mmCIF file of C-alpha atoms and ligand atoms in Angstrom:
data_model
loop_
_atom_site.group_PDB
_atom_site.id
_atom_site.type_symbol
_atom_site.label_atom_id
_atom_site.label_comp_id
_atom_site.label_asym_id
_atom_site.label_seq_id
_atom_site.Cartn_x
_atom_site.Cartn_y
_atom_site.Cartn_z
ATOM 1 C CA MET A 133 -31.890 9.533 -73.487
ATOM 2 C CA VAL A 134 -29.187 8.540 -75.961
ATOM 3 C CA GLU A 135 -29.697 5.611 -78.300
ATOM 4 C CA VAL A 136 -26.884 3.111 -78.692
ATOM 5 C CA ILE A 137 -26.161 0.821 -81.582
ATOM 6 C CA ASN A 138 -26.848 -2.824 -80.837
ATOM 7 C CA GLU A 139 -27.480 -5.811 -83.036
ATOM 8 C CA GLY A 140 -31.224 -6.128 -83.553
ATOM 9 C CA GLU A 141 -33.343 -3.530 -81.820
ATOM 10 C CA PRO A 142 -31.590 -0.306 -80.784
ATOM 11 C CA ARG A 143 -31.459 -0.026 -77.022
ATOM 12 C CA ALA A 144 -31.650 3.214 -75.074
ATOM 13 C CA TRP A 145 -29.410 4.027 -72.132
ATOM 14 C CA SER A 146 -31.381 4.261 -68.891
ATOM 15 C CA SER A 147 -31.638 7.664 -67.334
ATOM 16 C CA GLY A 148 -29.010 8.149 -64.626
ATOM 17 C CA LEU A 149 -26.304 6.710 -66.891
ATOM 18 C CA ARG A 150 -23.911 8.757 -69.021
ATOM 19 C CA PRO A 151 -22.521 6.826 -72.039
ATOM 20 C CA LEU A 152 -18.740 6.458 -72.051
ATOM 21 C CA LEU A 153 -18.087 3.683 -74.587
ATOM 22 C CA GLU A 154 -20.617 2.665 -77.213
ATOM 23 C CA PRO A 155 -21.032 -1.056 -78.026
ATOM 24 C CA GLU A 156 -19.617 -0.623 -81.544
ATOM 25 C CA GLU A 157 -16.459 1.069 -80.221
ATOM 26 C CA ILE A 158 -15.952 -1.773 -77.742
ATOM 27 C CA ARG A 159 -16.596 -4.406 -80.406
ATOM 28 C CA ARG A 160 -13.946 -2.917 -82.703
ATOM 29 C CA ARG A 161 -11.286 -2.632 -79.985
ATOM 30 C CA VAL A 162 -11.934 -6.131 -78.609
ATOM 31 C CA ALA A 163 -11.611 -7.576 -82.131
ATOM 32 C CA GLU A 164 -8.241 -5.772 -82.511
ATOM 33 C CA LEU A 165 -7.030 -7.229 -79.218
ATOM 34 C CA GLY A 166 -8.090 -10.697 -80.380
ATOM 35 C CA ARG A 167 -6.015 -10.337 -83.548
ATOM 36 C CA GLU A 168 -2.993 -9.077 -81.585
ATOM 37 C CA ILE A 169 -3.177 -11.970 -79.121
ATOM 38 C CA THR A 170 -3.589 -14.478 -81.970
ATOM 39 C CA ALA A 171 -0.428 -13.161 -83.641
ATOM 40 C CA ASP A 172 1.615 -13.058 -80.413
ATOM 41 C CA TYR A 173 0.761 -16.595 -79.261
ATOM 42 C CA ARG A 174 0.986 -18.252 -82.691
ATOM 43 C CA GLY A 175 2.172 -21.892 -82.292
ATOM 44 C CA ARG A 176 1.401 -22.011 -78.576
ATOM 45 C CA GLU A 177 -1.664 -23.248 -76.714
ATOM 46 C CA LEU A 178 -3.320 -20.617 -74.564
ATOM 47 C CA THR A 179 -5.043 -20.957 -71.199
ATOM 48 C CA ALA A 180 -7.407 -18.023 -70.712
ATOM 49 C CA LEU A 181 -8.036 -17.349 -67.034
ATOM 50 C CA VAL A 182 -11.261 -15.360 -66.757
ATOM 51 C CA VAL A 183 -11.668 -13.348 -63.560
ATOM 52 C CA LEU A 184 -15.281 -13.513 -62.387
ATOM 53 C CA LYS A 185 -17.691 -11.946 -62.298
ATOM 54 C CA GLY A 186 -17.029 -8.674 -64.109
ATOM 55 C CA SER A 187 -14.994 -10.109 -67.022
ATOM 56 C CA PHE A 188 -17.504 -12.589 -68.363
ATOM 57 C CA VAL A 189 -18.816 -10.363 -71.183
ATOM 58 C CA PHE A 190 -15.365 -9.111 -72.259
ATOM 59 C CA ALA A 191 -13.974 -12.666 -72.124
ATOM 60 C CA ALA A 192 -16.811 -14.090 -74.229
ATOM 61 C CA ASP A 193 -16.199 -11.519 -76.976
ATOM 62 C CA LEU A 194 -12.388 -11.552 -76.765
ATOM 63 C CA LEU A 195 -12.090 -15.342 -76.846
ATOM 64 C CA ARG A 196 -14.243 -15.607 -79.952
ATOM 65 C CA GLY A 197 -11.796 -13.245 -81.657
ATOM 66 C CA ILE A 198 -8.751 -15.380 -80.762
ATOM 67 C CA ASP A 199 -7.910 -17.910 -83.456
ATOM 68 C CA LEU A 200 -5.778 -20.341 -81.414
ATOM 69 C CA THR A 201 -6.215 -23.668 -79.679
ATOM 70 C CA SER A 202 -7.206 -22.520 -76.202
ATOM 71 C CA LYS A 203 -8.476 -23.710 -72.870
ATOM 72 C CA VAL A 204 -10.618 -21.559 -70.596
ATOM 73 C CA GLU A 205 -10.468 -21.507 -66.811
ATOM 74 C CA PHE A 206 -12.369 -19.320 -64.363
ATOM 75 C CA ILE A 207 -11.226 -17.786 -61.109
ATOM 76 C CA GLY A 208 -13.453 -15.926 -58.659
ATOM 77 C CA LEU A 209 -11.894 -13.141 -56.606
ATOM 78 C CA ARG A 210 -13.486 -11.038 -53.931
ATOM 79 C CA SER A 211 -11.815 -7.804 -52.919
ATOM 80 C CA TYR A 212 -12.957 -6.442 -49.615
ATOM 81 C CA GLY A 213 -13.583 -2.736 -49.282
ATOM 82 C CA SER A 214 -16.419 -0.370 -49.964
ATOM 83 C CA ARG A 215 -18.719 -1.154 -52.855
ATOM 84 C CA THR A 216 -16.754 1.090 -55.192
ATOM 85 C CA SER A 217 -13.147 0.517 -54.199
ATOM 86 C CA THR A 218 -10.969 -2.276 -52.877
ATOM 87 C CA SER A 219 -8.862 -2.468 -49.736
ATOM 88 C CA GLY A 220 -6.398 -4.898 -51.313
ATOM 89 C CA VAL A 221 -7.563 -7.797 -49.146
ATOM 90 C CA VAL A 222 -8.401 -10.397 -51.772
ATOM 91 C CA GLU A 223 -9.951 -13.834 -51.374
ATOM 92 C CA ILE A 224 -10.202 -16.600 -53.996
ATOM 93 C CA THR A 225 -13.869 -17.638 -54.030
ATOM 94 C CA LEU A 226 -13.586 -20.074 -56.969
ATOM 95 C CA ASP A 227 -10.333 -21.548 -58.220
ATOM 96 C CA ALA A 228 -9.187 -22.820 -61.629
ATOM 97 C CA LYS A 229 -10.108 -26.474 -62.042
ATOM 98 C CA TYR A 230 -6.838 -27.663 -63.609
ATOM 99 C CA PRO A 231 -3.200 -26.960 -62.687
ATOM 100 C CA LEU A 232 -1.575 -24.098 -64.584
ATOM 101 C CA VAL A 233 1.928 -25.551 -64.525
ATOM 102 C CA ASP A 234 3.717 -25.087 -67.890
ATOM 103 C CA ARG A 235 0.640 -23.352 -69.362
ATOM 104 C CA HIS A 236 0.682 -20.008 -71.204
ATOM 105 C CA VAL A 237 -1.803 -18.167 -68.999
ATOM 106 C CA LEU A 238 -3.637 -15.086 -70.249
ATOM 107 C CA ILE A 239 -5.549 -13.400 -67.434
ATOM 108 C CA ILE A 240 -8.729 -11.732 -68.694
ATOM 109 C CA GLU A 241 -9.862 -8.906 -66.404
ATOM 110 C CA ASP A 242 -12.549 -6.250 -66.779
ATOM 111 C CA ILE A 243 -10.781 -3.303 -65.149
ATOM 112 C CA VAL A 244 -7.515 -2.445 -63.455
ATOM 113 C CA ASP A 245 -8.297 0.223 -60.900
ATOM 114 C CA THR A 246 -5.852 0.394 -57.967
ATOM 115 C CA GLY A 247 -4.025 -2.702 -59.275
ATOM 116 C CA LEU A 248 -4.265 -4.406 -55.876
ATOM 117 C CA THR A 249 -6.463 -7.297 -57.073
ATOM 118 C CA LEU A 250 -4.302 -8.054 -60.099
ATOM 119 C CA SER A 251 -1.021 -7.855 -58.223
ATOM 120 C CA PHE A 252 -2.435 -10.358 -55.718
ATOM 121 C CA LEU A 253 -3.497 -12.637 -58.592
ATOM 122 C CA ARG A 254 -0.175 -12.408 -60.438
ATOM 123 C CA ASP A 255 1.761 -13.263 -57.258
ATOM 124 C CA ASN A 256 -0.581 -16.161 -56.564
ATOM 125 C CA LEU A 257 -0.320 -17.523 -60.131
ATOM 126 C CA ALA A 258 3.469 -17.292 -60.137
ATOM 127 C CA THR A 259 3.556 -19.945 -57.386
ATOM 128 C CA ARG A 260 1.733 -22.338 -59.774
ATOM 129 C CA LEU A 261 4.703 -22.353 -62.204
ATOM 130 C CA PRO A 262 2.993 -21.459 -65.508
ATOM 131 C CA ALA A 263 5.143 -21.134 -68.655
ATOM 132 C CA SER A 264 4.088 -17.485 -68.940
ATOM 133 C CA ILE A 265 1.577 -15.009 -67.509
ATOM 134 C CA ARG A 266 0.119 -12.087 -69.440
ATOM 135 C CA LEU A 267 -2.793 -9.796 -68.740
ATOM 136 C CA ALA A 268 -5.605 -8.580 -70.998
ATOM 137 C CA ALA A 269 -7.704 -5.846 -69.373
ATOM 138 C CA LEU A 270 -10.577 -4.033 -71.021
ATOM 139 C CA LEU A 271 -10.229 -0.854 -68.935
ATOM 140 C CA HIS A 272 -7.532 0.923 -66.943
ATOM 141 C CA LYS A 273 -7.894 3.878 -64.588
ATOM 142 C CA PRO A 274 -4.273 5.075 -64.259
ATOM 143 C CA ALA A 275 -5.237 7.897 -61.881
ATOM 144 C CA ARG A 276 -6.150 5.319 -59.217
ATOM 145 C CA THR A 277 -2.971 3.219 -59.347
ATOM 146 C CA ILE A 278 -1.620 2.062 -56.003
ATOM 147 C CA ARG A 279 0.300 -0.960 -57.257
ATOM 148 C CA PRO A 280 1.302 -0.815 -60.941
ATOM 149 C CA VAL A 281 0.697 -4.008 -62.906
ATOM 150 C CA PRO A 282 1.884 -4.543 -66.478
ATOM 151 C CA ILE A 283 -1.103 -4.723 -68.853
ATOM 152 C CA ASP A 284 -0.062 -6.569 -72.009
ATOM 153 C CA TYR A 285 -3.330 -6.047 -73.901
ATOM 154 C CA LEU A 286 -5.392 -2.990 -72.943
ATOM 155 C CA GLY A 287 -8.746 -1.969 -74.379
ATOM 156 C CA PHE A 288 -9.217 1.587 -73.144
ATOM 157 C CA THR A 289 -7.729 4.035 -70.641
ATOM 158 C CA ILE A 290 -10.552 5.800 -68.782
ATOM 159 C CA PRO A 291 -10.802 8.698 -66.311
ATOM 160 C CA ASP A 292 -11.118 8.236 -62.569
ATOM 161 C CA GLU A 293 -14.869 7.649 -62.539
ATOM 162 C CA PHE A 294 -16.981 4.670 -61.576
ATOM 163 C CA VAL A 295 -18.225 2.801 -64.649
ATOM 164 C CA VAL A 296 -20.856 0.128 -65.230
ATOM 165 C CA GLY A 297 -21.981 -2.099 -68.097
ATOM 166 C CA TYR A 298 -20.454 -4.760 -70.381
ATOM 167 C CA GLY A 299 -20.016 -7.001 -67.331
ATOM 168 C CA LEU A 300 -19.141 -4.299 -64.798
ATOM 169 C CA ASP A 301 -21.581 -3.726 -61.979
ATOM 170 C CA HIS A 302 -22.587 -1.374 -59.256
ATOM 171 C CA ASP A 303 -23.984 -3.333 -56.327
ATOM 172 C CA GLY A 304 -24.660 -6.257 -58.683
ATOM 173 C CA ARG A 305 -26.580 -4.253 -61.269
ATOM 174 C CA TYR A 306 -25.978 -3.030 -64.864
ATOM 175 C CA ARG A 307 -23.766 -5.951 -65.959
ATOM 176 C CA ASN A 308 -26.024 -6.580 -68.974
ATOM 177 C CA LEU A 309 -25.688 -3.112 -70.541
ATOM 178 C CA PRO A 310 -24.178 -3.501 -74.019
ATOM 179 C CA GLY A 311 -22.010 -0.386 -73.603
ATOM 180 C CA ILE A 312 -20.078 1.203 -70.738
ATOM 181 C CA ALA A 313 -21.513 4.154 -68.830
ATOM 182 C CA LEU A 314 -20.805 6.445 -65.912
ATOM 183 C CA LEU A 315 -23.331 6.576 -63.125
ATOM 184 C CA ASP A 316 -24.732 10.066 -63.411
ATOM 185 C CA ASP A 317 -25.597 10.611 -59.793
ATOM 186 C CA PRO A 318 -22.464 10.600 -57.606
ATOM 187 C CA ALA A 319 -24.714 10.921 -54.549
ATOM 188 C CA GLN A 320 -25.873 7.397 -55.273
ATOM 189 C CA LEU A 321 -22.274 6.186 -54.979
ATOM 190 C CA ARG A 322 -21.613 8.095 -51.769
ATOM 191 C CA LEU A 323 -24.641 6.409 -50.291
ATOM 192 C CA PHE A 324 -22.985 3.043 -50.836
ATOM 193 C CA GLU A 325 -19.525 4.236 -49.765
ATOM 194 C CA LYS A 326 -20.857 5.377 -46.385
ATOM 195 C CA ASP A 327 -21.378 1.909 -44.939
ATOM 196 C CA GLY A 328 -17.759 0.925 -45.676
ATOM 197 C CA ARG A 329 -18.790 -2.712 -46.050
ATOM 198 C CA GLY A 330 -19.449 -4.844 -49.071
ATOM 199 C CA SER A 331 -17.112 -6.237 -51.661
ATOM 200 C CA VAL A 332 -16.296 -5.938 -55.339
ATOM 201 C CA ASP A 333 -16.159 -8.892 -57.699
HETATM 202 P P1 IMP B 513 -8.514 -2.982 -58.171
HETATM 203 O O1 IMP B 513 -8.740 -1.698 -57.429
HETATM 204 O O2 IMP B 513 -7.629 -2.777 -59.378
HETATM 205 O O3 IMP B 513 -8.007 -4.038 -57.243
HETATM 206 O O4 IMP B 513 -9.941 -3.431 -58.739
HETATM 207 C C1 IMP B 513 -10.732 -4.363 -58.055
HETATM 208 C C2 IMP B 513 -12.039 -4.634 -58.705
HETATM 209 O O5 IMP B 513 -12.890 -3.535 -58.422
HETATM 210 C C3 IMP B 513 -12.109 -4.775 -60.218
HETATM 211 O O6 IMP B 513 -11.771 -6.045 -60.690
HETATM 212 C C4 IMP B 513 -13.593 -4.509 -60.443
HETATM 213 O O7 IMP B 513 -14.352 -5.676 -60.204
HETATM 214 C C5 IMP B 513 -13.902 -3.468 -59.377
HETATM 215 N N1 IMP B 513 -13.928 -2.121 -59.939
HETATM 216 C C6 IMP B 513 -12.956 -1.191 -59.915
HETATM 217 N N2 IMP B 513 -13.354 -0.058 -60.520
HETATM 218 C C7 IMP B 513 -14.610 -0.300 -60.981
HETATM 219 C C8 IMP B 513 -15.565 0.491 -61.719
HETATM 220 O O8 IMP B 513 -15.360 1.651 -62.112
HETATM 221 N N3 IMP B 513 -16.742 -0.126 -61.967
HETATM 222 C C9 IMP B 513 -17.059 -1.395 -61.580
HETATM 223 N N4 IMP B 513 -16.181 -2.157 -60.892
HETATM 224 C C10 IMP B 513 -14.973 -1.614 -60.604
#
């Protein structure tokens, strides 16, 4: 078991998880992104659009590092597919409360995998006539790209492996891990893939 740095008590990774990004590494990179976004949007009011559920941890940390007058909206998306990949069929399960017309919208997303979910969202948002749309994504798996989407603020590029933690889940679990890990047992994933049902959010 590998110990990770956390504020307060050190917390050990559970067995079955292989550490990929330690909490301190994530904290540093997210703070850098916050400073970059602050500089780029200087003089403008930002509307952060947080994509639920996976982005809630990243968004909470990123937004506290952005020194601008900002509003925060949430959007829930469900991508149908197996539990570890999307088919590109996306449904809005919760929509932003206020219109986005003339707003500078910054989408906050946990991971861009195939790009299908984000390209759906960008197309959908464009119809709402915002002043601008940009994307901040914590993780990108370029090897899986089906539809390329421009990522304006990217945390980390990662290999083509399924990751959990810092908001990201597998079958609803592991979102509360302070770091990001690979699931050690690929057989566990295949088990979930077999049924071909489920959804990712
Ligand atoms: P897309 O393939 O880019 O459309 O990604 C769709 C969604 O799948 C993401 O927003 C995540 O919620 C989920 N997802 C993709 N890859 C991973 C992963 O490695 N771990 C956890 N969730 C993932």
